[in-house]
Short mmCIF file of C-alpha atoms and ligand atoms in Angstrom, two decimals:
data_model
loop_
_atom_site.label_atom_id
_atom_site.label_comp_id
_atom_site.label_asym_id
_atom_site.label_seq_id
_atom_site.Cartn_x
_atom_site.Cartn_y
_atom_site.Cartn_z
CA MET S 1 2.97 -6.04 18.11
CA ALA S 2 -0.24 -7.81 17.09
CA THR S 3 0.08 -10.62 14.60
CA THR S 4 -3.31 -11.35 13.11
CA ARG S 5 -3.60 -14.65 11.29
CA ARG S 6 -3.21 -14.37 7.55
CA LYS S 7 -6.50 -14.93 5.77
CA MET S 8 -6.45 -16.10 2.14
CA ILE S 9 -9.15 -15.94 -0.52
CA VAL S 10 -8.63 -17.41 -4.00
CA PHE S 11 -10.67 -15.95 -6.88
CA PRO S 12 -11.32 -17.73 -10.17
CA SER S 13 -9.98 -14.78 -12.16
CA LYS S 14 -8.29 -11.41 -11.90
CA ASN S 15 -11.60 -9.80 -12.79
CA GLU S 16 -13.36 -11.33 -9.80
CA LEU S 17 -10.42 -10.39 -7.56
CA SER S 18 -10.72 -6.79 -8.80
CA GLU S 19 -14.43 -6.71 -8.03
CA ALA S 20 -13.86 -8.08 -4.54
CA MET S 21 -11.05 -5.60 -3.87
CA ALA S 22 -13.30 -2.69 -4.89
CA LYS S 23 -16.08 -3.96 -2.64
CA TYR S 24 -13.70 -4.48 0.31
CA THR S 25 -12.30 -0.96 -0.10
CA ALA S 26 -15.73 0.64 -0.51
CA ASN S 27 -17.10 -1.17 2.56
CA LEU S 28 -14.19 -0.01 4.72
CA SER S 29 -14.50 3.50 3.32
CA ALA S 30 -18.19 3.58 4.36
CA LYS S 31 -17.37 2.16 7.81
CA PHE S 32 -14.59 4.64 8.61
CA CYS S 33 -16.28 7.69 7.03
CA LYS S 34 -19.30 6.99 9.25
CA GLN S 35 -17.18 6.28 12.34
CA LYS S 36 -14.72 9.16 12.17
CA GLY S 37 -15.55 11.30 9.11
CA LEU S 38 -12.49 10.29 7.09
CA PHE S 39 -10.73 7.31 5.55
CA THR S 40 -6.95 6.88 5.26
CA VAL S 41 -5.90 4.64 2.36
CA VAL S 42 -2.37 3.66 1.48
CA LEU S 43 -1.63 2.60 -2.09
CA SER S 44 1.30 0.75 -3.55
CA GLY S 45 2.37 0.79 -7.18
CA GLY S 46 2.63 -1.98 -9.73
CA ASP S 47 -0.20 -4.07 -11.13
CA LEU S 48 -2.45 -3.41 -8.15
CA ILE S 49 -3.44 -0.02 -9.50
CA ASP S 50 -4.93 -1.71 -12.59
CA TRP S 51 -6.95 -4.01 -10.40
CA LEU S 52 -8.42 -0.98 -8.61
CA SER S 53 -10.17 0.08 -11.83
CA LYS S 54 -13.55 -1.23 -10.61
CA LEU S 55 -13.60 1.56 -8.02
CA VAL S 56 -13.96 4.16 -10.75
CA GLN S 57 -17.00 2.38 -12.16
CA PRO S 58 -20.60 2.19 -10.90
CA PRO S 59 -21.74 1.67 -8.21
CA TYR S 60 -18.57 2.81 -6.39
CA ILE S 61 -17.78 5.89 -8.43
CA ASP S 62 -21.06 7.42 -7.18
CA SER S 63 -21.42 5.85 -3.75
CA VAL S 64 -17.94 6.23 -2.20
CA GLU S 65 -17.45 9.40 -0.12
CA TRP S 66 -14.35 10.43 -2.04
CA SER S 67 -14.15 13.84 -0.37
CA LYS S 68 -13.31 12.09 2.91
CA TRP S 69 -10.41 10.06 1.53
CA HIS S 70 -6.78 10.73 2.45
CA VAL S 71 -4.38 8.92 0.13
CA PHE S 72 -0.78 7.86 0.82
CA TRP S 73 1.84 5.63 -0.77
CA VAL S 74 3.44 2.72 1.05
CA ASP S 75 6.42 3.17 -1.24
CA GLU S 76 7.48 5.52 -3.98
CA ARG S 77 10.12 5.63 -6.62
CA VAL S 78 12.38 8.69 -6.33
CA CYS S 79 11.88 10.27 -9.72
CA SER S 80 9.88 13.17 -11.09
CA TRP S 81 6.08 13.08 -10.76
CA GLU S 82 5.87 12.88 -14.56
CA ASP S 83 8.20 9.89 -14.86
CA PRO S 84 6.48 6.66 -15.99
CA ASP S 85 8.22 4.93 -13.02
CA SER S 86 6.38 7.13 -10.51
CA ASN S 87 3.79 5.30 -8.38
CA TYR S 88 2.04 8.67 -7.92
CA LYS S 89 1.71 9.13 -11.69
CA LEU S 90 0.47 5.57 -12.12
CA ALA S 91 -2.29 6.03 -9.54
CA MET S 92 -3.09 9.56 -10.74
CA ASP S 93 -3.49 8.58 -14.38
CA SER S 94 -5.69 5.54 -13.96
CA PHE S 95 -7.49 6.12 -10.66
CA LEU S 96 -7.10 9.31 -8.64
CA SER S 97 -7.72 11.77 -11.49
CA LYS S 98 -11.11 10.10 -12.07
CA VAL S 99 -12.52 10.56 -8.56
CA PRO S 100 -13.25 13.74 -6.59
CA ILE S 101 -10.67 13.38 -3.81
CA PRO S 102 -9.55 16.88 -2.73
CA HIS S 103 -6.06 17.46 -4.09
CA LYS S 104 -4.80 18.47 -0.64
CA ASN S 105 -5.73 14.98 0.62
CA ILE S 106 -3.38 13.25 -1.82
CA TYR S 107 0.01 12.98 -0.13
CA ALA S 108 2.65 12.50 -2.80
CA ILE S 109 6.40 12.40 -2.31
CA ASP S 110 8.01 15.89 -2.23
CA LYS S 111 8.14 17.09 -5.83
CA ASN S 112 11.50 18.88 -5.78
CA SER S 113 13.50 16.31 -3.83
CA ALA S 114 12.01 13.58 -6.00
CA THR S 115 13.07 15.38 -9.18
CA ASP S 116 16.54 15.93 -7.65
CA GLY S 117 16.78 12.19 -6.91
CA ASP S 118 17.44 12.78 -3.20
CA ALA S 119 15.99 9.58 -1.71
CA GLU S 120 17.09 10.23 1.87
CA HIS S 121 15.52 13.69 1.96
CA CYS S 122 12.32 12.39 0.34
CA ALA S 123 11.99 9.83 3.15
CA VAL S 124 12.61 12.49 5.83
CA LEU S 125 10.01 14.81 4.29
CA TYR S 126 7.42 12.06 3.90
CA GLU S 127 7.85 11.09 7.56
CA GLU S 128 7.49 14.77 8.51
CA CYS S 129 4.30 14.95 6.47
CA LEU S 130 2.90 11.95 8.39
CA LYS S 131 3.90 13.52 11.72
CA ASN S 132 2.06 16.73 10.82
CA LEU S 133 -1.03 14.72 9.96
CA VAL S 134 -0.81 12.99 13.34
CA LYS S 135 -0.84 16.46 14.97
CA GLU S 136 -3.87 17.38 12.83
CA ASN S 137 -5.67 14.20 13.97
CA ILE S 138 -5.88 12.82 10.45
CA ILE S 139 -3.68 9.83 11.31
CA PRO S 140 -3.85 8.31 14.82
CA ILE S 141 -0.97 6.58 16.55
CA SER S 142 -1.68 2.92 17.20
CA PRO S 143 -2.08 2.48 20.97
CA LYS S 144 -0.63 -1.02 20.59
CA THR S 145 2.44 -0.31 18.46
CA GLY S 146 3.20 3.40 18.85
CA TYR S 147 3.43 3.81 15.07
CA PRO S 148 0.99 5.66 12.78
CA GLN S 149 -2.12 3.66 12.05
CA PHE S 150 -3.74 3.75 8.62
CA ASP S 151 -7.22 2.36 8.00
CA LEU S 152 -6.42 0.33 4.89
CA GLN S 153 -3.31 -0.49 2.91
CA LEU S 154 -3.59 -2.04 -0.54
CA LEU S 155 -0.41 -3.94 -1.20
CA GLY S 156 1.24 -5.93 -3.96
CA MET S 157 4.12 -8.39 -3.96
CA GLY S 158 6.99 -8.88 -6.39
CA PRO S 159 8.08 -12.37 -7.56
CA ASP S 160 11.06 -12.13 -5.17
CA GLY S 161 8.68 -11.70 -2.21
CA HIS S 162 9.21 -7.98 -1.74
CA MET S 163 6.39 -5.75 -0.57
CA ALA S 164 6.45 -1.94 -0.64
CA SER S 165 10.19 -1.33 -1.24
CA LEU S 166 11.28 -3.83 1.40
CA PHE S 167 13.41 -6.30 -0.54
CA PRO S 168 14.78 -9.68 0.61
CA GLY S 169 18.35 -9.44 1.88
CA HIS S 170 18.27 -5.63 2.19
CA PRO S 171 18.51 -3.93 5.60
CA GLN S 172 15.38 -1.73 5.26
CA ILE S 173 13.18 -4.63 6.42
CA ASN S 174 14.74 -4.34 9.90
CA VAL S 175 14.38 -0.56 10.35
CA LYS S 176 12.35 0.22 13.46
CA ASP S 177 13.50 3.70 14.44
CA LYS S 178 11.86 5.42 11.46
CA TRP S 179 8.42 5.52 9.90
CA VAL S 180 9.75 6.01 6.38
CA THR S 181 13.14 4.89 5.13
CA HIS S 182 14.95 4.90 1.79
CA ILE S 183 16.90 2.59 -0.51
CA THR S 184 19.35 3.57 -3.23
CA ASP S 185 20.17 0.10 -4.58
CA SER S 186 16.79 -1.47 -5.16
CA PRO S 187 17.22 -4.74 -7.08
CA LYS S 188 14.12 -3.79 -9.08
CA PRO S 189 14.57 -0.56 -11.05
CA PRO S 190 14.49 2.31 -10.40
CA PRO S 191 17.16 1.98 -7.67
CA LYS S 192 16.12 4.98 -5.53
CA ARG S 193 12.93 4.61 -3.53
CA ILE S 194 11.31 5.45 -0.23
CA THR S 195 9.22 3.01 1.76
CA PHE S 196 7.18 2.70 4.93
CA THR S 197 9.03 0.57 7.45
CA LEU S 198 7.64 -2.82 8.50
CA PRO S 199 6.28 -1.67 11.89
CA VAL S 200 4.31 1.09 10.17
CA ILE S 201 2.98 -1.32 7.55
CA ASN S 202 1.93 -3.77 10.26
CA SER S 203 0.24 -1.09 12.35
CA ALA S 204 -2.50 -0.60 9.75
CA LEU S 205 -5.95 -1.77 10.79
CA TYR S 206 -6.56 -3.63 7.52
CA ASN S 207 -3.96 -4.89 5.06
CA LEU S 208 -5.03 -6.36 1.76
CA MET S 209 -2.30 -8.06 -0.28
CA ALA S 210 -3.36 -8.75 -3.88
CA VAL S 211 -1.34 -11.25 -5.93
CA CYS S 212 -2.13 -12.44 -9.44
CA ASP S 213 -0.56 -14.45 -12.25
CA LYS S 214 1.44 -17.64 -12.67
CA GLU S 215 4.80 -15.89 -12.22
CA GLN S 216 3.87 -15.34 -8.56
CA ALA S 217 2.78 -18.94 -7.87
CA HIS S 218 6.23 -20.03 -6.70
CA VAL S 219 6.71 -17.23 -4.18
CA VAL S 220 3.14 -17.60 -2.93
CA SER S 221 3.91 -21.25 -2.21
CA GLU S 222 7.22 -20.36 -0.51
CA ILE S 223 5.32 -18.03 1.82
CA MET S 224 2.19 -20.08 2.46
CA LYS S 225 3.64 -23.60 2.47
CA GLU S 226 7.31 -23.24 3.38
CA ASN S 227 6.99 -20.25 5.72
CA LYS S 228 10.00 -18.66 4.03
CA PRO S 229 10.75 -15.41 5.92
CA LEU S 230 10.44 -13.11 2.90
CA PRO S 231 9.37 -9.48 3.48
CA SER S 232 5.78 -10.16 2.33
CA ALA S 233 5.56 -13.14 4.69
CA ARG S 234 6.06 -10.72 7.57
CA LEU S 235 2.92 -8.76 6.75
CA SER S 236 0.48 -8.45 9.61
CA ALA S 237 -2.30 -6.05 10.60
CA GLN S 238 -4.13 -4.86 13.68
CA VAL S 239 -7.54 -6.14 12.56
CA GLU S 240 -7.23 -8.10 9.32
CA ASN S 241 -4.41 -9.29 7.09
CA VAL S 242 -6.10 -10.66 4.01
CA TRP S 243 -4.48 -12.06 0.86
CA TYR S 244 -6.46 -12.02 -2.37
CA LEU S 245 -5.03 -14.44 -4.94
CA ASP S 246 -6.20 -15.34 -8.40
CA GLN S 247 -6.26 -19.00 -9.40
CA ALA S 248 -2.96 -18.72 -11.26
CA ALA S 249 -1.08 -17.25 -8.26
CA ALA S 250 -2.55 -19.98 -6.04
CA SER S 251 -1.76 -22.79 -8.51
CA MET S 252 1.16 -24.24 -6.47
CA LEU S 253 -0.69 -24.36 -3.15
O1 LIG O 301 8.23 -1.90 -7.30
C1 LIG O 301 7.16 -2.15 -6.78
O2 LIG O 301 6.75 -3.44 -6.78
C2 LIG O 301 5.69 -3.92 -5.94
C3 LIG O 301 5.07 -5.11 -6.66
O3 LIG O 301 4.66 -4.69 -7.94
P1 LIG O 301 4.01 -5.67 -9.00
O4 LIG O 301 4.01 -4.92 -10.29
O5 LIG O 301 4.87 -6.92 -9.03
O6 LIG O 301 2.62 -5.95 -8.53
C4 LIG O 301 4.69 -2.83 -5.62
O7 LIG O 301 3.77 -3.27 -4.67
C5 LIG O 301 5.44 -1.59 -5.15
O8 LIG O 301 4.54 -0.58 -4.75
C6 LIG O 301 6.28 -1.08 -6.29
O9 LIG O 301 6.97 0.10 -5.99
#
Protein backbone atom coordinates (compact mmCIF):
# COMPACT_ATOMS: atom_id res chain seq x y z
CA MET A 1 0.00 0.00 0.00
CA ALA A 2 1.34 3.45 -0.89
CA THR A 3 2.43 5.64 1.98
CA THR A 4 2.66 9.21 0.79
CA ARG A 5 4.58 11.55 3.06
CA ARG A 6 2.39 13.58 5.36
CA LYS A 7 2.31 17.23 4.33
CA MET A 8 1.46 19.86 6.96
CA ILE A 9 0.26 23.43 6.55
CA VAL A 10 -0.32 25.72 9.54
CA PHE A 11 -2.81 28.59 9.14
CA PRO A 12 -2.90 31.68 11.35
CA SER A 13 -6.57 31.14 12.15
CA LYS A 14 -9.51 28.78 11.73
CA ASN A 15 -10.97 31.23 9.24
CA GLU A 16 -7.95 31.01 6.96
CA LEU A 17 -7.93 27.22 7.31
CA SER A 18 -11.60 27.18 6.26
CA GLU A 19 -10.88 29.29 3.21
CA ALA A 20 -7.99 27.05 2.19
CA MET A 21 -10.06 23.90 2.68
CA ALA A 22 -12.83 25.30 0.45
CA LYS A 23 -10.29 26.21 -2.23
CA TYR A 24 -8.60 22.78 -2.05
CA THR A 25 -11.97 21.03 -2.35
CA ALA A 26 -13.18 23.25 -5.19
CA ASN A 27 -9.92 22.78 -7.13
CA LEU A 28 -10.12 19.00 -6.85
CA SER A 29 -13.79 19.09 -7.77
CA ALA A 30 -12.93 21.02 -10.97
CA LYS A 31 -10.05 18.64 -11.77
CA PHE A 32 -12.06 15.43 -11.37
CA CYS A 33 -15.28 16.75 -12.95
CA LYS A 34 -13.23 17.68 -16.02
CA GLN A 35 -11.28 14.41 -16.02
CA LYS A 36 -14.09 11.92 -15.45
CA GLY A 37 -17.38 13.85 -15.20
CA LEU A 38 -17.88 13.26 -11.47
CA PHE A 39 -16.32 13.87 -8.07
CA THR A 40 -16.51 11.50 -5.10
CA VAL A 41 -16.19 13.26 -1.73
CA VAL A 42 -16.18 11.60 1.65
CA LEU A 43 -17.18 13.67 4.67
CA SER A 44 -16.66 13.07 8.35
CA GLY A 45 -18.66 14.62 11.16
CA GLY A 46 -17.63 16.88 14.00
CA ASP A 47 -16.25 20.40 13.74
CA LEU A 48 -15.05 19.89 10.18
CA ILE A 49 -18.53 20.47 8.81
CA ASP A 50 -18.50 24.00 10.27
CA TRP A 51 -15.20 24.70 8.60
CA LEU A 52 -16.72 23.72 5.24
CA SER A 53 -19.07 26.71 5.42
CA LYS A 54 -16.96 28.71 2.93
CA LEU A 55 -18.02 26.28 0.21
CA VAL A 56 -21.59 27.52 0.40
CA GLN A 57 -20.46 31.10 -0.14
CA PRO A 58 -19.26 32.91 -3.28
CA PRO A 59 -17.32 32.15 -5.40
CA TYR A 60 -17.72 28.40 -4.73
CA ILE A 61 -21.47 28.25 -4.33
CA ASP A 62 -21.79 29.33 -8.00
CA SER A 63 -18.65 27.85 -9.54
CA VAL A 64 -18.56 24.27 -8.18
CA GLU A 65 -20.27 21.66 -10.39
CA TRP A 66 -22.45 20.39 -7.58
CA SER A 67 -24.54 18.17 -9.87
CA LYS A 68 -21.46 15.99 -10.42
CA TRP A 69 -20.75 15.41 -6.73
CA HIS A 70 -21.24 12.05 -5.02
CA VAL A 71 -21.14 12.36 -1.24
CA PHE A 72 -20.27 9.67 1.32
CA TRP A 73 -19.47 9.47 5.02
CA VAL A 74 -16.22 8.03 6.35
CA ASP A 75 -18.10 7.24 9.54
CA GLU A 76 -21.61 7.56 10.83
CA ARG A 77 -23.34 7.34 14.14
CA VAL A 78 -26.05 4.65 14.23
CA CYS A 79 -29.07 6.72 15.14
CA SER A 80 -32.03 8.17 13.29
CA TRP A 81 -31.37 10.69 10.50
CA GLU A 82 -33.12 13.32 12.62
CA ASP A 83 -30.97 12.73 15.70
CA PRO A 84 -28.61 15.62 16.55
CA ASP A 85 -25.81 12.99 16.80
CA SER A 86 -26.20 12.05 13.13
CA ASN A 87 -23.27 13.06 10.90
CA TYR A 88 -25.73 13.02 7.96
CA LYS A 89 -28.00 15.54 9.70
CA LEU A 90 -25.05 17.73 10.61
CA ALA A 91 -23.83 17.91 7.02
CA MET A 92 -27.36 18.21 5.62
CA ASP A 93 -28.35 21.11 7.86
CA SER A 94 -25.30 23.29 7.40
CA PHE A 95 -23.92 22.29 4.01
CA LEU A 96 -25.65 19.79 1.74
CA SER A 97 -29.14 21.33 1.88
CA LYS A 98 -27.64 24.60 0.58
CA VAL A 99 -26.09 23.23 -2.62
CA PRO A 100 -27.72 21.55 -5.63
CA ILE A 101 -26.28 18.04 -5.27
CA PRO A 102 -28.83 15.53 -6.63
CA HIS A 103 -30.40 13.76 -3.67
CA LYS A 104 -29.63 10.36 -5.21
CA ASN A 105 -25.91 11.23 -5.08
CA ILE A 106 -25.93 11.63 -1.29
CA TYR A 107 -25.22 8.22 0.21
CA ALA A 108 -26.45 8.19 3.78
CA ILE A 109 -26.52 5.24 6.16
CA ASP A 110 -29.63 3.02 5.73
CA LYS A 111 -32.51 4.89 7.36
CA ASN A 112 -34.37 1.95 8.91
CA SER A 113 -31.40 0.03 10.28
CA ALA A 114 -30.02 3.27 11.67
CA THR A 115 -33.29 4.02 13.46
CA ASP A 116 -33.35 0.42 14.75
CA GLY A 117 -29.81 0.87 16.11
CA ASP A 118 -28.49 -2.15 14.18
CA ALA A 119 -24.85 -1.13 13.69
CA GLU A 120 -23.69 -4.39 12.13
CA HIS A 121 -26.43 -4.34 9.49
CA CYS A 122 -25.80 -0.65 8.76
CA ALA A 123 -22.15 -1.47 8.02
CA VAL A 124 -23.12 -4.40 5.77
CA LEU A 125 -25.60 -2.25 3.84
CA TYR A 126 -23.17 0.64 3.44
CA GLU A 127 -20.53 -1.72 2.06
CA GLU A 128 -23.15 -3.15 -0.32
CA CYS A 129 -23.99 0.37 -1.45
CA LEU A 130 -20.30 1.01 -2.23
CA LYS A 131 -20.05 -2.29 -4.13
CA ASN A 132 -23.05 -1.35 -6.27
CA LEU A 133 -21.43 1.99 -7.07
CA VAL A 134 -18.26 0.17 -8.10
CA LYS A 135 -20.39 -1.86 -10.56
CA GLU A 136 -21.94 1.39 -11.83
CA ASN A 137 -18.45 2.87 -12.37
CA ILE A 138 -19.04 5.68 -9.90
CA ILE A 139 -16.29 4.44 -7.57
CA PRO A 140 -13.19 2.75 -9.05
CA ILE A 141 -11.14 0.10 -7.30
CA SER A 142 -7.61 1.26 -6.59
CA PRO A 143 -5.27 -0.74 -8.84
CA LYS A 144 -2.63 -0.50 -6.10
CA THR A 145 -4.65 -1.52 -3.04
CA GLY A 146 -7.71 -3.40 -4.34
CA TYR A 147 -10.00 -1.26 -2.19
CA PRO A 148 -12.49 1.40 -3.36
CA GLN A 149 -10.82 4.66 -4.25
CA PHE A 150 -12.47 7.98 -3.45
CA ASP A 151 -11.23 11.25 -4.90
CA LEU A 152 -11.16 13.27 -1.69
CA GLN A 153 -11.81 12.57 1.96
CA LEU A 154 -12.22 15.43 4.42
CA LEU A 155 -11.27 14.15 7.84
CA GLY A 156 -11.16 15.32 11.42
CA MET A 157 -9.38 14.00 14.49
CA GLY A 158 -10.50 13.66 18.10
CA PRO A 159 -8.24 14.66 21.03
CA ASP A 160 -7.55 10.94 21.62
CA GLY A 161 -6.15 10.60 18.08
CA HIS A 162 -9.15 8.84 16.58
CA MET A 163 -10.15 9.44 12.98
CA ALA A 164 -13.43 8.33 11.42
CA SER A 165 -14.67 5.88 14.10
CA LEU A 166 -11.31 4.14 14.42
CA PHE A 167 -10.42 4.60 18.09
CA PRO A 168 -7.10 3.88 19.83
CA GLY A 169 -7.04 0.46 21.49
CA HIS A 170 -10.13 -0.80 19.61
CA PRO A 171 -9.86 -3.65 17.08
CA GLN A 172 -11.57 -1.85 14.15
CA ILE A 173 -8.27 -0.18 13.21
CA ASN A 174 -6.91 -3.61 12.16
CA VAL A 175 -9.87 -4.74 10.03
CA LYS A 176 -8.73 -5.52 6.49
CA ASP A 177 -11.33 -7.98 5.22
CA LYS A 178 -14.13 -5.41 5.06
CA TRP A 179 -14.64 -1.99 3.52
CA VAL A 180 -17.00 -0.84 6.25
CA THR A 181 -17.05 -2.11 9.81
CA HIS A 182 -18.95 -1.26 12.98
CA ILE A 183 -18.37 -0.50 16.65
CA THR A 184 -20.86 -0.79 19.50
CA ASP A 185 -18.67 0.51 22.35
CA SER A 186 -17.26 3.74 21.01
CA PRO A 187 -15.50 5.63 23.82
CA LYS A 188 -16.99 8.83 22.41
CA PRO A 189 -20.80 8.83 22.45
CA PRO A 190 -22.91 7.62 20.79
CA PRO A 191 -21.53 4.08 21.22
CA LYS A 192 -22.88 2.57 17.97
CA ARG A 193 -21.20 3.66 14.76
CA ILE A 194 -20.06 2.46 11.37
CA THR A 195 -16.74 3.38 9.83
CA PHE A 196 -14.63 2.90 6.73
CA THR A 197 -11.73 0.59 7.48
CA LEU A 198 -8.15 1.89 7.38
CA PRO A 199 -7.26 0.35 3.98
CA VAL A 200 -10.27 2.05 2.42
CA ILE A 201 -9.41 5.38 4.03
CA ASN A 202 -5.83 5.10 2.81
CA SER A 203 -6.87 4.18 -0.73
CA ALA A 204 -8.32 7.65 -1.35
CA LEU A 205 -6.41 9.77 -3.84
CA TYR A 206 -6.42 12.85 -1.59
CA ASN A 207 -6.88 12.94 2.18
CA LEU A 208 -7.20 16.25 3.96
CA MET A 209 -7.08 16.11 7.76
CA ALA A 210 -8.21 19.36 9.40
CA VAL A 211 -7.35 19.98 13.05
CA CYS A 212 -8.04 23.14 15.04
CA ASP A 213 -7.92 24.40 18.62
CA LYS A 214 -5.63 24.18 21.62
CA GLU A 215 -7.26 20.99 22.94
CA GLN A 216 -5.76 19.16 19.96
CA ALA A 217 -2.22 20.54 20.35
CA HIS A 218 -1.07 17.66 22.56
CA VAL A 219 -2.23 14.89 20.23
CA VAL A 220 -0.88 16.73 17.19
CA SER A 221 2.52 16.79 18.89
CA GLU A 222 2.26 13.09 19.83
CA ILE A 223 1.67 12.26 16.17
CA MET A 224 4.08 14.68 14.50
CA LYS A 225 6.94 14.67 17.02
CA GLU A 226 6.70 11.38 18.90
CA ASN A 227 5.38 9.23 16.04
CA LYS A 228 2.83 7.71 18.42
CA PRO A 229 0.94 5.01 16.45
CA LEU A 230 -2.53 6.50 16.98
CA PRO A 231 -5.21 5.83 14.33
CA SER A 232 -4.83 9.31 12.79
CA ALA A 233 -1.07 8.83 12.57
CA ARG A 234 -1.72 5.92 10.22
CA LEU A 235 -3.47 8.11 7.67
CA SER A 236 -2.01 7.92 4.19
CA ALA A 237 -3.25 8.56 0.65
CA GLN A 238 -2.50 7.54 -2.90
CA VAL A 239 -1.61 11.05 -4.09
CA GLU A 240 -1.62 13.48 -1.16
CA ASN A 241 -2.05 13.25 2.60
CA VAL A 242 -2.26 16.83 3.78
CA TRP A 243 -2.85 18.09 7.32
CA TYR A 244 -4.32 21.56 7.79
CA LEU A 245 -3.72 22.90 11.30
CA ASP A 246 -4.59 26.21 12.86
CA GLN A 247 -1.97 27.96 14.97
CA ALA A 248 -3.52 26.72 18.22
CA ALA A 249 -3.44 23.03 17.17
CA ALA A 250 0.18 23.47 16.05
CA SER A 251 1.23 25.30 19.23
CA MET A 252 3.19 22.35 20.71
CA LEU A 253 5.18 21.57 17.57
O1 LIG B 1 -17.06 11.32 16.46
C1 LIG B 1 -16.47 11.82 15.54
O2 LIG B 1 -15.32 12.49 15.80
C2 LIG B 1 -14.37 12.84 14.79
C3 LIG B 1 -13.65 14.09 15.29
O3 LIG B 1 -14.62 15.08 15.55
P1 LIG B 1 -14.26 16.51 16.13
O4 LIG B 1 -15.55 17.12 16.56
O5 LIG B 1 -13.30 16.28 17.29
O6 LIG B 1 -13.63 17.28 15.02
C4 LIG B 1 -15.03 13.03 13.44
O7 LIG B 1 -14.07 13.20 12.44
C5 LIG B 1 -15.93 11.84 13.16
O8 LIG B 1 -16.48 11.92 11.87
C6 LIG B 1 -17.03 11.82 14.17
O9 LIG B 1 -17.96 10.79 13.98
